[in-house]
Tab-separated table of N, CA and C in Angstrom:
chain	number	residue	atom	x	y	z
A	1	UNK	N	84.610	-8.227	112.917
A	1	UNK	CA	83.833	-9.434	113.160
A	1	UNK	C	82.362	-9.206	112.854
A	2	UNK	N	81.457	-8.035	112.970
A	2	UNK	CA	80.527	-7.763	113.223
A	2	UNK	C	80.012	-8.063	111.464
A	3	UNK	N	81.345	-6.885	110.797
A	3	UNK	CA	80.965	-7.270	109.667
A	3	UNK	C	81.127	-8.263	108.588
A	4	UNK	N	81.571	-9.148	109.148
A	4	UNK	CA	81.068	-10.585	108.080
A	4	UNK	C	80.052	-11.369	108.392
A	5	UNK	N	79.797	-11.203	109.771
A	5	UNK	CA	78.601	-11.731	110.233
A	5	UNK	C	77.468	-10.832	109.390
A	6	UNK	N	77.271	-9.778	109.464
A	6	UNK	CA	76.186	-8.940	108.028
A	6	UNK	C	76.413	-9.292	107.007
A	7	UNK	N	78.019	-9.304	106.097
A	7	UNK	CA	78.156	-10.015	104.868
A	7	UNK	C	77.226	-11.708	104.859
A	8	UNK	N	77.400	-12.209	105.658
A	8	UNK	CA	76.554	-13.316	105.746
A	8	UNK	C	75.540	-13.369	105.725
A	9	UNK	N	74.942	-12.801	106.463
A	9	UNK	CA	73.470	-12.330	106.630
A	9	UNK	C	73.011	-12.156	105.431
A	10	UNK	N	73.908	-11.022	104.478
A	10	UNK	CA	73.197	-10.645	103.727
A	10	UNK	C	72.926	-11.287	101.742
A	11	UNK	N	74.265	-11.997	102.413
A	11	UNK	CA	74.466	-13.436	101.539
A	11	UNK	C	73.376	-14.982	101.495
A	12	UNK	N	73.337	-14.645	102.829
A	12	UNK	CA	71.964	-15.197	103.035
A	12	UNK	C	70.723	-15.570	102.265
A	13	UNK	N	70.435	-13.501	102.493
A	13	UNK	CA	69.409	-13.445	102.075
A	13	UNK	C	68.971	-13.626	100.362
A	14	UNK	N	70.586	-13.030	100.288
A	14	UNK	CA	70.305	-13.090	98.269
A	14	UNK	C	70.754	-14.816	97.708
A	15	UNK	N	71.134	-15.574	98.687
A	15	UNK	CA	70.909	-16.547	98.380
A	15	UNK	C	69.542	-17.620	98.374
A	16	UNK	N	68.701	-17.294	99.487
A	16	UNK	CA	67.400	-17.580	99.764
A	16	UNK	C	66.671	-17.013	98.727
A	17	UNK	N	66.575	-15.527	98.039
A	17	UNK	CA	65.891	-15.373	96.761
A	17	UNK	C	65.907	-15.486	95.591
A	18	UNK	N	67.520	-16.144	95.645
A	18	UNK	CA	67.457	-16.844	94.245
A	18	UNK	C	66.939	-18.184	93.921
A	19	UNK	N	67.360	-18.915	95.439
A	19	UNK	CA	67.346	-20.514	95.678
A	19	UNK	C	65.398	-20.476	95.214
A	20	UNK	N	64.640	-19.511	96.225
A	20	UNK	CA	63.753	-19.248	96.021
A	20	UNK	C	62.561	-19.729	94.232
A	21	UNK	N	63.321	-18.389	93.994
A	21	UNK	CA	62.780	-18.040	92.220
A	21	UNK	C	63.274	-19.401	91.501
A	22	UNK	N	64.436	-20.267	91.725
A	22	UNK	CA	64.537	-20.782	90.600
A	22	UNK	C	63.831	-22.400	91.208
A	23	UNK	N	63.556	-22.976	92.366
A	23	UNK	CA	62.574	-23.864	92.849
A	23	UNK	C	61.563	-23.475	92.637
A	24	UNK	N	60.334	-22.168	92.906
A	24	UNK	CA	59.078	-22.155	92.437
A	24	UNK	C	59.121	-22.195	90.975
A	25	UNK	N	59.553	-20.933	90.172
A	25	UNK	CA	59.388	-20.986	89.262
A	25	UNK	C	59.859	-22.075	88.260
A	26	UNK	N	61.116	-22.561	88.780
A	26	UNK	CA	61.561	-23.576	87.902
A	26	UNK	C	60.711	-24.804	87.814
A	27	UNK	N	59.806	-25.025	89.008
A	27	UNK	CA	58.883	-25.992	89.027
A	27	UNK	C	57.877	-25.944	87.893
A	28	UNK	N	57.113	-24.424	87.877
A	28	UNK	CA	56.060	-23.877	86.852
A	28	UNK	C	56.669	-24.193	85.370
A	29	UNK	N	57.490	-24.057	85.494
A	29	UNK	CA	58.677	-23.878	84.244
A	29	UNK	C	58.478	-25.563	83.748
A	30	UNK	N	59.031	-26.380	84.174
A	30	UNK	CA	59.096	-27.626	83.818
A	30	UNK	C	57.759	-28.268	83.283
A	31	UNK	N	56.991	-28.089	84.534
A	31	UNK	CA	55.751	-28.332	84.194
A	31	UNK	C	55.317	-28.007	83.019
A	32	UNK	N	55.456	-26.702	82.582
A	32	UNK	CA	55.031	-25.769	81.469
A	32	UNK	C	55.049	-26.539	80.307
A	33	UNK	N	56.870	-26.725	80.239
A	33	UNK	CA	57.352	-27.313	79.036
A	33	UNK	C	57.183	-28.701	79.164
A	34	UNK	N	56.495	-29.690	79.647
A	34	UNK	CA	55.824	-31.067	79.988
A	34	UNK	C	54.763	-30.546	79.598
A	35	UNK	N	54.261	-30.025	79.393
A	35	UNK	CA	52.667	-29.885	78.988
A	35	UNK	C	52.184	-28.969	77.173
A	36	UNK	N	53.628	-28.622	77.180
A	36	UNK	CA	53.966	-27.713	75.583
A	36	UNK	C	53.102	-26.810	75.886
A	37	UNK	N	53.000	-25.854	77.045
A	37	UNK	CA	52.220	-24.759	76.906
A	37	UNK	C	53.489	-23.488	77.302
A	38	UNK	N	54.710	-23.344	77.267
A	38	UNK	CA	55.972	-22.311	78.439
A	38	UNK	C	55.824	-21.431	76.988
A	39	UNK	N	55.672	-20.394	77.264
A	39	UNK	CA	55.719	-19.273	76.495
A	39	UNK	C	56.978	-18.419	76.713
A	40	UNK	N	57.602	-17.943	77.891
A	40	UNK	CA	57.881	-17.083	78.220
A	40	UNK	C	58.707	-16.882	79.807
A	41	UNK	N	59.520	-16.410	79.709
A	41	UNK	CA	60.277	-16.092	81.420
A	41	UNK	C	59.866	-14.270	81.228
A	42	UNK	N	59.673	-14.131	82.297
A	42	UNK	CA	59.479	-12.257	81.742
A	42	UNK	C	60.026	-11.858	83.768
A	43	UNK	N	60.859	-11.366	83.686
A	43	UNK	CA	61.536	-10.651	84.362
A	43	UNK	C	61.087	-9.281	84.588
A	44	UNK	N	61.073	-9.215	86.215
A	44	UNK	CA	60.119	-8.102	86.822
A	44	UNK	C	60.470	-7.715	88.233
A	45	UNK	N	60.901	-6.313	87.980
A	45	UNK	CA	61.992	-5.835	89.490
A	45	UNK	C	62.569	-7.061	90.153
A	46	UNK	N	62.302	-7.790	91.357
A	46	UNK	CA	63.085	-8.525	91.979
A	46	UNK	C	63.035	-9.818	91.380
A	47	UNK	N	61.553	-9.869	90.771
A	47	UNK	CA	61.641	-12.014	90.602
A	47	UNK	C	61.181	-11.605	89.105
A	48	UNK	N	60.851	-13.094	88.971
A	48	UNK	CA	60.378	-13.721	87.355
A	48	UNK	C	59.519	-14.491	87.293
A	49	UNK	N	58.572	-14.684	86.333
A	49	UNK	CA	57.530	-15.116	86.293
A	49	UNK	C	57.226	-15.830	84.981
A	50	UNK	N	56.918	-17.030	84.941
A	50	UNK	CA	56.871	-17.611	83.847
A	50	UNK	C	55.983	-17.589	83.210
A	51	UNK	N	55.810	-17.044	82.169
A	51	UNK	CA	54.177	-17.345	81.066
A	51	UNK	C	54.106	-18.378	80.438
A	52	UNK	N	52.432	-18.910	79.986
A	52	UNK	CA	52.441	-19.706	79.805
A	52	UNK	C	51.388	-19.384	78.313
A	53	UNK	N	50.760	-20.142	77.849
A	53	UNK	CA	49.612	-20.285	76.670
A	53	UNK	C	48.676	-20.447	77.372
A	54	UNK	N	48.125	-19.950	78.652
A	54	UNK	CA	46.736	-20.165	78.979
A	54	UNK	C	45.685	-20.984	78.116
A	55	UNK	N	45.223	-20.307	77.159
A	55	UNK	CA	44.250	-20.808	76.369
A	55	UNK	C	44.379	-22.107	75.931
A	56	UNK	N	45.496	-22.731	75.811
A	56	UNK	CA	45.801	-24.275	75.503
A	56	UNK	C	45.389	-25.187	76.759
A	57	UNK	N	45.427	-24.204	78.249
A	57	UNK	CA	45.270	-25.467	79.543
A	57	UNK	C	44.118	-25.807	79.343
A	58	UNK	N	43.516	-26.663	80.447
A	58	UNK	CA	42.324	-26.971	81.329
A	58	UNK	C	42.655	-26.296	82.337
A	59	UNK	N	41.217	-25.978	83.056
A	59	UNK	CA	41.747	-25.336	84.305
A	59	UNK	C	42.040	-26.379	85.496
A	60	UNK	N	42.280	-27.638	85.091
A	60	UNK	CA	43.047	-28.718	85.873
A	60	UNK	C	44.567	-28.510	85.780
A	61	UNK	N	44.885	-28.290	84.225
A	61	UNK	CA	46.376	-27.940	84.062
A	61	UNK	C	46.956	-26.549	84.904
A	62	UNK	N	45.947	-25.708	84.481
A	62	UNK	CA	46.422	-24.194	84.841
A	62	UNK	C	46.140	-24.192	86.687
A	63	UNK	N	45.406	-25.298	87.500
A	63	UNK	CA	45.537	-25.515	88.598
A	63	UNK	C	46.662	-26.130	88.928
A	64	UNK	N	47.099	-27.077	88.184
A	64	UNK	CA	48.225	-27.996	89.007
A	64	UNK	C	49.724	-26.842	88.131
A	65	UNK	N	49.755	-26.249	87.550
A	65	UNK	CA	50.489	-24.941	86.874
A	65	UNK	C	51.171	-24.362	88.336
A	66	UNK	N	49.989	-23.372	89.035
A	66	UNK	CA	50.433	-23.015	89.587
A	66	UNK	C	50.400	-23.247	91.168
A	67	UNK	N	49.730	-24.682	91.239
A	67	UNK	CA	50.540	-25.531	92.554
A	67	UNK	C	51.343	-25.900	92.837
A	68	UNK	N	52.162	-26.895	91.323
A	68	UNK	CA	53.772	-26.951	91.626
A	68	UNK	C	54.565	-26.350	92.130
A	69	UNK	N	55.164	-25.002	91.573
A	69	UNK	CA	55.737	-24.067	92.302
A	69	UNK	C	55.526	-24.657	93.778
A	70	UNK	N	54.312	-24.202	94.230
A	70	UNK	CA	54.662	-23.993	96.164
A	70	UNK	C	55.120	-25.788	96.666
A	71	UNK	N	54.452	-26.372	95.634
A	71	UNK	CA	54.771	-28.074	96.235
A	71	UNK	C	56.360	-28.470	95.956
A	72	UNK	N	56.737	-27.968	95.048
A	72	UNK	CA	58.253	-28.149	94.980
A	72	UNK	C	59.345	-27.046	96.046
A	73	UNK	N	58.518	-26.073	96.489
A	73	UNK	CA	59.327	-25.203	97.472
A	73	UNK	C	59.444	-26.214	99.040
A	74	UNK	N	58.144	-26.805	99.247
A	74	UNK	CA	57.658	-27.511	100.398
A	74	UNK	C	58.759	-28.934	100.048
A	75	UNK	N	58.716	-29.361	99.216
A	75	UNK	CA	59.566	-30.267	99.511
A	75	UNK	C	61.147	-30.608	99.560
A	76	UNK	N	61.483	-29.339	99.088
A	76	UNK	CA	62.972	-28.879	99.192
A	76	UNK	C	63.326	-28.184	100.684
A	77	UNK	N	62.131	-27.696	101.285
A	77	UNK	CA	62.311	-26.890	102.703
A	77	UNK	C	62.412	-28.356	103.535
A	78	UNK	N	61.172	-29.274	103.315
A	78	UNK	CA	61.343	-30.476	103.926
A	78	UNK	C	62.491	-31.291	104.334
A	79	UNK	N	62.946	-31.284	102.873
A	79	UNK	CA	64.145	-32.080	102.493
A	79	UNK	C	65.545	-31.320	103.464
A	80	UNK	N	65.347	-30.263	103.072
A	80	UNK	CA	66.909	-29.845	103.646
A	80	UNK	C	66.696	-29.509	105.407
A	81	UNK	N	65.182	-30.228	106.069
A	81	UNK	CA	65.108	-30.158	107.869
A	81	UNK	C	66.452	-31.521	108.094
A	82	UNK	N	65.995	-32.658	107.783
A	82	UNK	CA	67.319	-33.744	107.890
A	82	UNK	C	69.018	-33.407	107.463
A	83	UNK	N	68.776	-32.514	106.414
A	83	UNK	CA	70.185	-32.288	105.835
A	83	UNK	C	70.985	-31.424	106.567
A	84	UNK	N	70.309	-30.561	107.574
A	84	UNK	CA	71.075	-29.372	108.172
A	84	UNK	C	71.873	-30.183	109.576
A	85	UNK	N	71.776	-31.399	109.820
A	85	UNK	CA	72.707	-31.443	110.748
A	85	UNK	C	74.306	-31.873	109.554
A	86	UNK	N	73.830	-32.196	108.401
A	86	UNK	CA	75.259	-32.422	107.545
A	86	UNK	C	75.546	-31.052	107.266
A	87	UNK	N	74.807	-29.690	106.963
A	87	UNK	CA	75.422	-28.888	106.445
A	87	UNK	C	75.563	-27.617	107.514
A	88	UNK	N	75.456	-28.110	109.086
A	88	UNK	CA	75.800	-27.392	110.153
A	88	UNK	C	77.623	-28.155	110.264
A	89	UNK	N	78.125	-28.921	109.112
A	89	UNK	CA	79.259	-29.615	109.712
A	89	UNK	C	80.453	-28.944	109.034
A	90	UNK	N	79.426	-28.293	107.597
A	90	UNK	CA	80.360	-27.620	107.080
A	90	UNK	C	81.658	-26.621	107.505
A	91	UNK	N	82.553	-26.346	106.844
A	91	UNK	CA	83.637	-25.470	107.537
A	91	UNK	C	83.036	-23.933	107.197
A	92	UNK	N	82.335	-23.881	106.232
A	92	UNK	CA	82.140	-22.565	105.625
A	92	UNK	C	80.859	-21.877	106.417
A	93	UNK	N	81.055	-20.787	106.922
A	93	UNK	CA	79.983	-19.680	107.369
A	93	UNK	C	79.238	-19.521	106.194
A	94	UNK	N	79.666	-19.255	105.212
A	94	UNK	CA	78.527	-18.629	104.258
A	94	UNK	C	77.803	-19.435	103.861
A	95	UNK	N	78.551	-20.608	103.715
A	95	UNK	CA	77.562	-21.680	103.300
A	95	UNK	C	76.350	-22.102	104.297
A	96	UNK	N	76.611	-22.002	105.684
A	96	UNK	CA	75.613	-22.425	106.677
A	96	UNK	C	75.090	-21.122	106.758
A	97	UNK	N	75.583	-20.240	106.838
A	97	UNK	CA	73.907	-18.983	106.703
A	97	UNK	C	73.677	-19.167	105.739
A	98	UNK	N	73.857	-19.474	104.024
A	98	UNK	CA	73.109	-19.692	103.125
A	98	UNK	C	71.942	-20.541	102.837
A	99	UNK	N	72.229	-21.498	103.750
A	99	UNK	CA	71.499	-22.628	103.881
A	99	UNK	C	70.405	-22.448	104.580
A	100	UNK	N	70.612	-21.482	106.172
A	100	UNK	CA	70.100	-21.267	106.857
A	100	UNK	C	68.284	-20.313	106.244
A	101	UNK	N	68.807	-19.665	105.724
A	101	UNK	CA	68.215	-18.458	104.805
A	101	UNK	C	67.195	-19.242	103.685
A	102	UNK	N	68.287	-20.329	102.750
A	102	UNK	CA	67.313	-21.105	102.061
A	102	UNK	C	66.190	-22.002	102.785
A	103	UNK	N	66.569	-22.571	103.962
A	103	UNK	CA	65.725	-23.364	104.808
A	103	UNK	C	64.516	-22.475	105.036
A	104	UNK	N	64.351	-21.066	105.540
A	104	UNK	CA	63.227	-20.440	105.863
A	104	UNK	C	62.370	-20.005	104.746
A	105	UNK	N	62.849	-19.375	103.625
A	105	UNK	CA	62.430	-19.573	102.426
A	105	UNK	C	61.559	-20.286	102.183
A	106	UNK	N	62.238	-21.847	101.587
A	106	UNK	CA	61.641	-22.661	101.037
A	106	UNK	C	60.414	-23.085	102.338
A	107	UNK	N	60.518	-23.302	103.466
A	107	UNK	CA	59.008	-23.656	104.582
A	107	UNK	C	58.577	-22.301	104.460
A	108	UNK	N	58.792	-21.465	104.768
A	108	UNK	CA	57.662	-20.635	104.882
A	108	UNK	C	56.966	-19.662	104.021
A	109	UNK	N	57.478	-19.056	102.758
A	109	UNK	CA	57.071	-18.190	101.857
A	109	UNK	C	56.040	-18.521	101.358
A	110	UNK	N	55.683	-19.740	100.275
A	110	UNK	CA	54.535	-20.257	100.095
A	110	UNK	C	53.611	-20.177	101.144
A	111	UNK	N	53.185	-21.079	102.133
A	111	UNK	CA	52.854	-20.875	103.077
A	111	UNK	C	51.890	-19.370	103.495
A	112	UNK	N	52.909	-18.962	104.093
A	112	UNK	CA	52.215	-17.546	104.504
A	112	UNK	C	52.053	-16.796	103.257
A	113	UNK	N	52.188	-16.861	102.123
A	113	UNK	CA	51.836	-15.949	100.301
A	113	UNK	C	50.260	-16.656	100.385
A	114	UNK	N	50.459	-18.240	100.444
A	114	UNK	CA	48.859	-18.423	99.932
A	114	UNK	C	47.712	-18.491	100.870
A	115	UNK	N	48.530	-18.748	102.212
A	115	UNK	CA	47.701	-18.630	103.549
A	115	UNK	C	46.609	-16.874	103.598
A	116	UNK	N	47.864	-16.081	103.451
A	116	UNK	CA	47.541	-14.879	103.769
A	116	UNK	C	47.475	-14.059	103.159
A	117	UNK	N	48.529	-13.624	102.409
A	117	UNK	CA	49.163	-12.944	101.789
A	117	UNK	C	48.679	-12.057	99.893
A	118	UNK	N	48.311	-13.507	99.541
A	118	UNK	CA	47.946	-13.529	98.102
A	118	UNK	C	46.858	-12.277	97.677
A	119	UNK	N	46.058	-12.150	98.951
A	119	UNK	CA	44.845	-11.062	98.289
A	119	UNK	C	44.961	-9.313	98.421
A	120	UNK	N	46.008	-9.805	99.180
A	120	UNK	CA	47.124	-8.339	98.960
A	120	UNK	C	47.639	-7.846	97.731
A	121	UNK	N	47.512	-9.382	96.908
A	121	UNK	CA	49.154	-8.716	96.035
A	121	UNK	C	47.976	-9.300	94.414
A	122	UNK	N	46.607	-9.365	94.112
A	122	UNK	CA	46.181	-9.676	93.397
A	122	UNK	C	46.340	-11.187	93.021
A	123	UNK	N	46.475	-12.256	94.279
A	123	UNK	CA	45.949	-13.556	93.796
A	123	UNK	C	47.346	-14.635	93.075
A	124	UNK	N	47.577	-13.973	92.626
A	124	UNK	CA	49.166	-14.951	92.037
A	124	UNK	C	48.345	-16.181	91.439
A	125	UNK	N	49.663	-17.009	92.468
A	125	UNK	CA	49.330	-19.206	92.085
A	125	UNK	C	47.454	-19.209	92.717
A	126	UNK	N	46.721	-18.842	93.724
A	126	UNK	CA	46.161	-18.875	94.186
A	126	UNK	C	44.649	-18.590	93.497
A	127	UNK	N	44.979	-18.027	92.325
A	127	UNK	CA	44.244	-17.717	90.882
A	127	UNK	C	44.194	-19.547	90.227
A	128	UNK	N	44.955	-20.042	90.181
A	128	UNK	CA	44.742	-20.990	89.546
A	128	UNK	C	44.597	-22.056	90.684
A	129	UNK	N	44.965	-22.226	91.581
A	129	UNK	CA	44.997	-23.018	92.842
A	129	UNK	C	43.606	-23.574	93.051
A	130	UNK	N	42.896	-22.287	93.143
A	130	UNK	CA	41.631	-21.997	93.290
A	130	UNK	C	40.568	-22.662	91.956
A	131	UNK	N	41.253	-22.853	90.746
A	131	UNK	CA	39.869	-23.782	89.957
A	131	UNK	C	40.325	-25.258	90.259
A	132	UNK	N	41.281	-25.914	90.810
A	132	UNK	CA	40.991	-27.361	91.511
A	132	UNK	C	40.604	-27.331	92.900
A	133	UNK	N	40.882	-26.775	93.536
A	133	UNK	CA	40.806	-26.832	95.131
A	133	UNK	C	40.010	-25.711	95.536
A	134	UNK	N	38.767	-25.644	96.268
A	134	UNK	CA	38.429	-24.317	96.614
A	134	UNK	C	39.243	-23.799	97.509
A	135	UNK	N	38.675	-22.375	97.254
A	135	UNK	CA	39.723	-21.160	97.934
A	135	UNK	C	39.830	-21.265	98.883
A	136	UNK	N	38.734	-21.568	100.111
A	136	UNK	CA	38.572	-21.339	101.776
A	136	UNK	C	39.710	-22.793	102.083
A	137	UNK	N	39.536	-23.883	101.662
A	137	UNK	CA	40.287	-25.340	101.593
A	137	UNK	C	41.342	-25.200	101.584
A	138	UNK	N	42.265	-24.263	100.499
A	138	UNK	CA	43.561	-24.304	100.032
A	138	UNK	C	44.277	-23.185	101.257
A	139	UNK	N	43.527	-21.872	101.328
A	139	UNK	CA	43.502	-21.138	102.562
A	139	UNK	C	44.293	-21.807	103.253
A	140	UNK	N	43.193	-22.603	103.867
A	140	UNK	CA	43.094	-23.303	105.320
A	140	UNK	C	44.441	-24.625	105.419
A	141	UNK	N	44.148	-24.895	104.463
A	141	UNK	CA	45.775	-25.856	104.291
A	141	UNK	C	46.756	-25.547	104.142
A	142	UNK	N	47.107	-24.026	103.529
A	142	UNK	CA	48.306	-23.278	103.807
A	142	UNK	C	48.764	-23.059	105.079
A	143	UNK	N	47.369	-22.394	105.379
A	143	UNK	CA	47.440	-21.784	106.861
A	143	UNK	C	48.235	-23.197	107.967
A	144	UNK	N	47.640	-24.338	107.868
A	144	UNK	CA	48.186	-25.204	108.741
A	144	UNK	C	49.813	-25.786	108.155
A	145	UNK	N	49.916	-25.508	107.141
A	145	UNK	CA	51.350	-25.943	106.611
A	145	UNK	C	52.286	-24.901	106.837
A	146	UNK	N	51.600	-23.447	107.252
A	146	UNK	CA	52.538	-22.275	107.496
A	146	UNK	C	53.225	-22.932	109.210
A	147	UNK	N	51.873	-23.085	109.971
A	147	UNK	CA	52.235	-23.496	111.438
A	147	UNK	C	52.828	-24.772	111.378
A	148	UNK	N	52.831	-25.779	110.675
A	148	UNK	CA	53.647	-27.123	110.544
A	148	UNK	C	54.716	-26.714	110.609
A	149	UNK	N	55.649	-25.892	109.673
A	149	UNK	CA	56.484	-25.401	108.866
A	149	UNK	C	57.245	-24.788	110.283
A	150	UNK	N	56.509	-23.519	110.571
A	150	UNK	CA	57.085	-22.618	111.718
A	150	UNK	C	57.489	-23.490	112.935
A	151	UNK	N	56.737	-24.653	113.259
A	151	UNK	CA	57.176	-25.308	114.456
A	151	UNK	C	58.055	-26.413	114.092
A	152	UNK	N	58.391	-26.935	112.617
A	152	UNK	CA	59.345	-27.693	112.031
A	152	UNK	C	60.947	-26.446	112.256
A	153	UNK	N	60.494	-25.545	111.660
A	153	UNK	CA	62.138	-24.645	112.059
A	153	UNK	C	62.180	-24.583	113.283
A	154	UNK	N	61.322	-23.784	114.082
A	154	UNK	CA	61.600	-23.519	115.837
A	154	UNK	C	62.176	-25.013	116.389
A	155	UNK	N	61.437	-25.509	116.176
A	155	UNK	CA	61.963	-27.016	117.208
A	155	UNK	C	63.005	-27.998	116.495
A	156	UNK	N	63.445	-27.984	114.950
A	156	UNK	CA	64.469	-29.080	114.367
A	156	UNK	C	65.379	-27.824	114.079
A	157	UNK	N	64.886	-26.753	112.884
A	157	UNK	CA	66.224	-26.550	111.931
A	157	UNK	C	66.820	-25.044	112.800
A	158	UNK	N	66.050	-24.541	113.384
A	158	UNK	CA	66.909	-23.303	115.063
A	158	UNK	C	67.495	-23.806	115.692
A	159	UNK	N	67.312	-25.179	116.463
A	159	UNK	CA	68.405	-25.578	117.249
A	159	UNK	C	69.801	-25.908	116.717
A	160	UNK	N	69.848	-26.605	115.704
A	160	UNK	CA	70.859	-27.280	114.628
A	160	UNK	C	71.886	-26.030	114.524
A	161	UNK	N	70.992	-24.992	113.876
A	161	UNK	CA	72.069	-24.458	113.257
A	161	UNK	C	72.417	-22.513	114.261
A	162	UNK	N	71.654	-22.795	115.858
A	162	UNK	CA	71.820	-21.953	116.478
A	162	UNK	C	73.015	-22.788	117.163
A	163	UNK	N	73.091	-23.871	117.217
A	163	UNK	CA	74.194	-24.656	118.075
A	163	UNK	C	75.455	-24.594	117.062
A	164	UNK	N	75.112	-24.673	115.794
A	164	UNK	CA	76.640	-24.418	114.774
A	164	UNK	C	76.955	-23.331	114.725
A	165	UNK	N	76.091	-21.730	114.888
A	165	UNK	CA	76.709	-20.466	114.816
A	165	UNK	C	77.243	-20.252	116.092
A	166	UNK	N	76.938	-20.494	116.936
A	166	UNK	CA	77.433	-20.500	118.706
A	166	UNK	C	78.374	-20.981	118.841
A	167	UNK	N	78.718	-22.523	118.187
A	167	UNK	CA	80.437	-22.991	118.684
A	167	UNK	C	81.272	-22.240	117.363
A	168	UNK	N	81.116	-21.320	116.880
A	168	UNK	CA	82.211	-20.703	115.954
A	168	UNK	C	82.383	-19.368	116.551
A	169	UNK	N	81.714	-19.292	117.701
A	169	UNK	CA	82.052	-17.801	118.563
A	169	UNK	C	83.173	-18.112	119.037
C-alpha cells in the first residue's frame, strides 16, 4: 500500500514538471511564433527553453515574451481551483495526485521564481519582465500573487482533495 501511494507521489511530481514546461514555455513558444521571432527549443538537463531572435523584438515584445509564460501558468493554476472538486470525483488515484501536483505547480512556481527566487538563478523571464514593468513592482506583485496563490491552495484546493485522498483509505 505504502508503495503506490510513492508511485503516485512520484507520478505526481513528473507530471507537474512536464504539465509545468509545456504551459510556461509553450506560452513563450506561441507567442514567439505570433510575433515571427521562435528560433529555437534548446533542451537543458531537466527543462527547455525557448529561443527567440532577440534583435527583431522591442523590449515591449521581449517584455510581454517573457511574461506570458508565468501569466499562462497563473491561469491554468486558477482554472483548475474550481475544477478539482470534478477531478477529486475521479476513480483514478493517479490521476488525482497528478492533478494535485499540477495544481501546486502551476500557483506557485512562477510566483515564488519571480518573487524571490530569480536572482539566484541569473534573472530568467524577470530579465525581460523588468523592461515593461519595473523590477521592485513586478517583485512585489509576485510576492502578493505567491501569498494569494498559497492561501487559494490551503483554504480551496487542500481541503478538496485532502477529503478525496482520506475517503479512499
Amino acid at each position: 500500500m505504502k508503495n503506490t501511494k510513492t508511485i503516485r507521489q512520484y507520478l505526481g511530481i513528473l507530471a507537474a514538471i512536464v504539465a509545468y514546461f509545456l504551459v510556461h514555455e509553450g506560452a513563450h513558444m506561441i507567442y514567439a511564433l505570433c510575433i515571427g521571432v521562435f528560433k529555437n527549443v534548446r533542451f537543458m538537463g531537466i527543462g527547455m527553453q525557448i529561443e527567440v531572435m532577440s534583435e527583431l523584438m522591442s523590449d515591449t515584445q521581449i517584455g510581454v515574451f517573457c511574461l506570458v509564460g508565468a501569466l499562462a501558468t497563473l491561469i491554468v493554476g486558477w482554472a483548475l481551483i474550481p475544477l478539482s472538486k470534478h477531478i477529486c470525483k475521479s476513480e483514478s488515484k493517479i490521476f488525482k495526485s497528478c492533478m494535485y501536483y499540477v495544481s501546486i505547480a502551476m500557483l506557485l512556481i512562477d510566483p515564488l521564481y519571480l518573487s524571490v527566487l530569480y536572482s539566484l538563478f541569473g534573472g530568467g523571464d524577470m530579465n525581460g519582465i523588468s523592461l515593461i514593468i519595473p523590477e521592485l513592482a513586478a517583485r512585489i506583485s509576485f510576492a502578493l500573487l505567491l501569498v494569494l496563490n498559497a492561501v487559494l491552495f490551503w483554504k480551496l484546493l487542500l481541503p478538496v482533495y485532502k477529503k478525496a485522498f482520506e475517503s479512499e483509505q
